[in-house]
Tab-separated table of C-alpha atoms in Angstrom:
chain	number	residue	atom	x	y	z
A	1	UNK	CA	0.000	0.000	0.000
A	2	UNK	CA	1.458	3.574	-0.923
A	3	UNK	CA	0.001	6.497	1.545
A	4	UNK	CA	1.855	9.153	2.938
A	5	UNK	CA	4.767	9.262	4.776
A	6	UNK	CA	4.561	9.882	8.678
A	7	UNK	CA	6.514	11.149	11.444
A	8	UNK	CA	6.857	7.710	12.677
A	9	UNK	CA	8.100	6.544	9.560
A	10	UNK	CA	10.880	8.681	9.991
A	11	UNK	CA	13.270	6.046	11.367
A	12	UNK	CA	12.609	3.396	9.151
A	13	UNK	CA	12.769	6.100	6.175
A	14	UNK	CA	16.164	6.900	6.945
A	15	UNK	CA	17.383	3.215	7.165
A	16	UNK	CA	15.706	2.605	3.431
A	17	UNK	CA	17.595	5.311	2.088
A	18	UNK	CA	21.251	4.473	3.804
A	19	UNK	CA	21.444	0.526	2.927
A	20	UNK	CA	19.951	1.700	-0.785
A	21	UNK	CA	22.890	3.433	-0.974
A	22	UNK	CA	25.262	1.107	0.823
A	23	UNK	CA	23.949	-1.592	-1.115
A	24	UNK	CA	22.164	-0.587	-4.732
A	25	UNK	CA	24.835	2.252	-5.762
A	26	UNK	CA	27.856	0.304	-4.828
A	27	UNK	CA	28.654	-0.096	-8.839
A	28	UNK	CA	27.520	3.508	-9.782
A	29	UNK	CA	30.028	5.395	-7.802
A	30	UNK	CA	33.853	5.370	-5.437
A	31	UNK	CA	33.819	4.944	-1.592
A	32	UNK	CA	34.199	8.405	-1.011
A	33	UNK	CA	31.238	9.759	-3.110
A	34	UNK	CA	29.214	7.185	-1.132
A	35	UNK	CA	30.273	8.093	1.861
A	36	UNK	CA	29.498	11.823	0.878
A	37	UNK	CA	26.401	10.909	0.012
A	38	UNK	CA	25.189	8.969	3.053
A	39	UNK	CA	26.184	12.218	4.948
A	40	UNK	CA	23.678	14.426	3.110
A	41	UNK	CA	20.747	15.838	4.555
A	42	UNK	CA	19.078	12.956	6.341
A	43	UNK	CA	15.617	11.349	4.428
A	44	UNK	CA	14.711	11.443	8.677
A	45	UNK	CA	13.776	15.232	8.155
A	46	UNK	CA	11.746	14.841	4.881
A	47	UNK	CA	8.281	15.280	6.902
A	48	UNK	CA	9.757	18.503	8.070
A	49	UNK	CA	9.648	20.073	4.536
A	50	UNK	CA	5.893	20.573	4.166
A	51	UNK	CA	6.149	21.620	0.215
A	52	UNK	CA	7.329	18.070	-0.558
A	53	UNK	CA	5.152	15.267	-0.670
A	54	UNK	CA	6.616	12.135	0.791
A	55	UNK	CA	4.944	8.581	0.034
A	56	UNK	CA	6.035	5.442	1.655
A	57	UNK	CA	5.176	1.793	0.116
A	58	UNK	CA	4.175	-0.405	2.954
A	59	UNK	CA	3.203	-4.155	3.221
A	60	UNK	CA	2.593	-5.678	6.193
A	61	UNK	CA	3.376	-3.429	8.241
A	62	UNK	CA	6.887	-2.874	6.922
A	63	UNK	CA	8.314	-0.006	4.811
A	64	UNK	CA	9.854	-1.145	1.259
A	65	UNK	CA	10.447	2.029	0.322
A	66	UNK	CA	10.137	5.551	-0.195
A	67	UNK	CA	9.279	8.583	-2.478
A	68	UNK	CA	9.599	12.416	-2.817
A	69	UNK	CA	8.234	15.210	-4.971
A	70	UNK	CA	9.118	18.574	-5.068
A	71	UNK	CA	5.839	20.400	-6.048
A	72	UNK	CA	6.727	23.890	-5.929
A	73	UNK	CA	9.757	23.053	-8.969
A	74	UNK	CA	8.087	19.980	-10.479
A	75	UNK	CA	11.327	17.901	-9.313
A	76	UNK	CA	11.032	13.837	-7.930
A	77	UNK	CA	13.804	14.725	-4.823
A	78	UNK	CA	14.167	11.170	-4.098
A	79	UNK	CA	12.924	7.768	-4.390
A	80	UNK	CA	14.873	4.566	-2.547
A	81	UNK	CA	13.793	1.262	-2.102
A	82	UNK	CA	15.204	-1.099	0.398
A	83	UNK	CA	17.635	-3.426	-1.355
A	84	UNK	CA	15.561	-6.789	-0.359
A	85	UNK	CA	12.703	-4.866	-2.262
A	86	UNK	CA	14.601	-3.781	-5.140
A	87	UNK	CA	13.258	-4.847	-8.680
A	88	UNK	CA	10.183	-6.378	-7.383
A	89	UNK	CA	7.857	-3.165	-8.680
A	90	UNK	CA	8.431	-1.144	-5.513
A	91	UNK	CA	9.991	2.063	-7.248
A	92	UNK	CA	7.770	1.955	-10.206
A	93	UNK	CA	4.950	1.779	-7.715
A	94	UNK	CA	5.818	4.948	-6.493
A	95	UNK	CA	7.218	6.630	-8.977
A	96	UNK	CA	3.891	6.553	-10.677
A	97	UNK	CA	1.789	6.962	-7.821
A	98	UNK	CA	4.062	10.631	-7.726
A	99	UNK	CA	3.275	11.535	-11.177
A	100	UNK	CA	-0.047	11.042	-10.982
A	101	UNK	CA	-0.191	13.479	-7.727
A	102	UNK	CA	1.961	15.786	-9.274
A	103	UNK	CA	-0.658	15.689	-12.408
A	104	UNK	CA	-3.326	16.193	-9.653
A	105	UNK	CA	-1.195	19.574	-8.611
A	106	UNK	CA	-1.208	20.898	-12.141
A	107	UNK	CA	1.953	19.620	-13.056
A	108	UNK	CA	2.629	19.127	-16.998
A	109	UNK	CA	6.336	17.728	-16.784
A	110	UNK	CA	8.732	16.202	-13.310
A	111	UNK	CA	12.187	16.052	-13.670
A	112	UNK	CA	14.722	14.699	-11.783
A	113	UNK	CA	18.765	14.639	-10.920
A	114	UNK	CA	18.914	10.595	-11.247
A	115	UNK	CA	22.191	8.870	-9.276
A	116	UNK	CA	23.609	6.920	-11.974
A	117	UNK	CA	22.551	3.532	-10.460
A	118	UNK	CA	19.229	4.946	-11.174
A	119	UNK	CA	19.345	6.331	-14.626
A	120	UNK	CA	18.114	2.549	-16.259
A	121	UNK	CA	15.267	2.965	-13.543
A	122	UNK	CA	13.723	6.398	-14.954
A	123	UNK	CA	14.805	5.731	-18.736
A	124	UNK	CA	12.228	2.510	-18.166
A	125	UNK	CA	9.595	5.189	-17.119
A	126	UNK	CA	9.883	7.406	-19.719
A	127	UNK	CA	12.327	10.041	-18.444
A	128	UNK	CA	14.962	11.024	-21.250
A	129	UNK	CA	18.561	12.133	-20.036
A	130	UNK	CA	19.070	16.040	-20.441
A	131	UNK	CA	22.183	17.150	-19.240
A	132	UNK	CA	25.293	15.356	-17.329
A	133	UNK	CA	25.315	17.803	-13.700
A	134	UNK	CA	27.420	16.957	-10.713
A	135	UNK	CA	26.773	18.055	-7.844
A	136	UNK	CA	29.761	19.168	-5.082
A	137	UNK	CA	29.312	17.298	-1.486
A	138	UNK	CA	30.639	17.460	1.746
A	139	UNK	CA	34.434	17.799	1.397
A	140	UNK	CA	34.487	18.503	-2.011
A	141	UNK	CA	33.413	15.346	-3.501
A	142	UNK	CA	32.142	15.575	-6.918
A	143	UNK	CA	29.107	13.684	-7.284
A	144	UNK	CA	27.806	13.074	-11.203
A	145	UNK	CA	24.420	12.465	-11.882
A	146	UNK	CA	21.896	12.596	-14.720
A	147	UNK	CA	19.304	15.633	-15.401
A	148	UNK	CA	16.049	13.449	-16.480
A	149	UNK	CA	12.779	14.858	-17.996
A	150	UNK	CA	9.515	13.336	-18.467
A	151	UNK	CA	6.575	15.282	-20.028
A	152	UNK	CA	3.370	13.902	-18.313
């Protein structure tokens, strides 16, 4: 079941996102972009930031993963998926269950800065690359990803 994220899901939230990385980006990207990754703003606070929406895929009674959209730029933040979960539908789940809120909110197109691990995910979907970007983390690491577009 997909419904919104809560503050209780906070903990659980944060564990999905740092074994997806641990785990599901481990052939994308070097030890030390990982590890500047993992210490970037925790998914704990994303209830905090009230003009994101934040959906969390849950069956029995266990989150498999999670979602984010930007509304106010039209940008998915984040989606992770706990690596037992991985490639069983989970992301896609979501992912579509956020474009069809953001085409609830008026929104004609999402886009996205997709890890690298990730770009096969939202190519599948229907995103098409844009633009290489990389991003600069904590201690100067240089972290690449891809700019991804889908019209809705």
């Amino acid at each position: 079941m997909i419904r919104p994220a809560q503050d209780a899901d906070a903990t659980a939230i944060a564990f999905i996102r740092t074994e997806a990385i641990r785990q599901l980006a481990i052939r994308a990207y070097e030890q030390p972009q990982l590890h500047a990754w993992l210490q970037a703003p925790s998914a704990g606070e994303l209830n905090a930031n009230t003009r994101k929406l934040t959906l969390v895929d849950e069956f029995a009674s266990q989150l498999r993963g999670f979602a984010q959209l930007d509304l106010a730029c039209a940008e998915i933040a984040r989606i992770y998926v706990a690596p037992r979960h991985a490639r069983q539908g989970v992301g896609m789940g979501l992912l579509r269950e956020l474009e069809a809120q953001a085409s609830r909110h008026g929104l004609d197109r999402l886009v996205i800065d997709a890890t690298l691990n990730a770009v096969p995910f939202y190519a599948h979907a229907g995103y098409r690359v844009q633009a290489r970007v990389v991003h600069r983390l904590a201690g100067g690491i240089d972290f690449t990803c891809m700019a991804m577009e889908k019209v809705l």
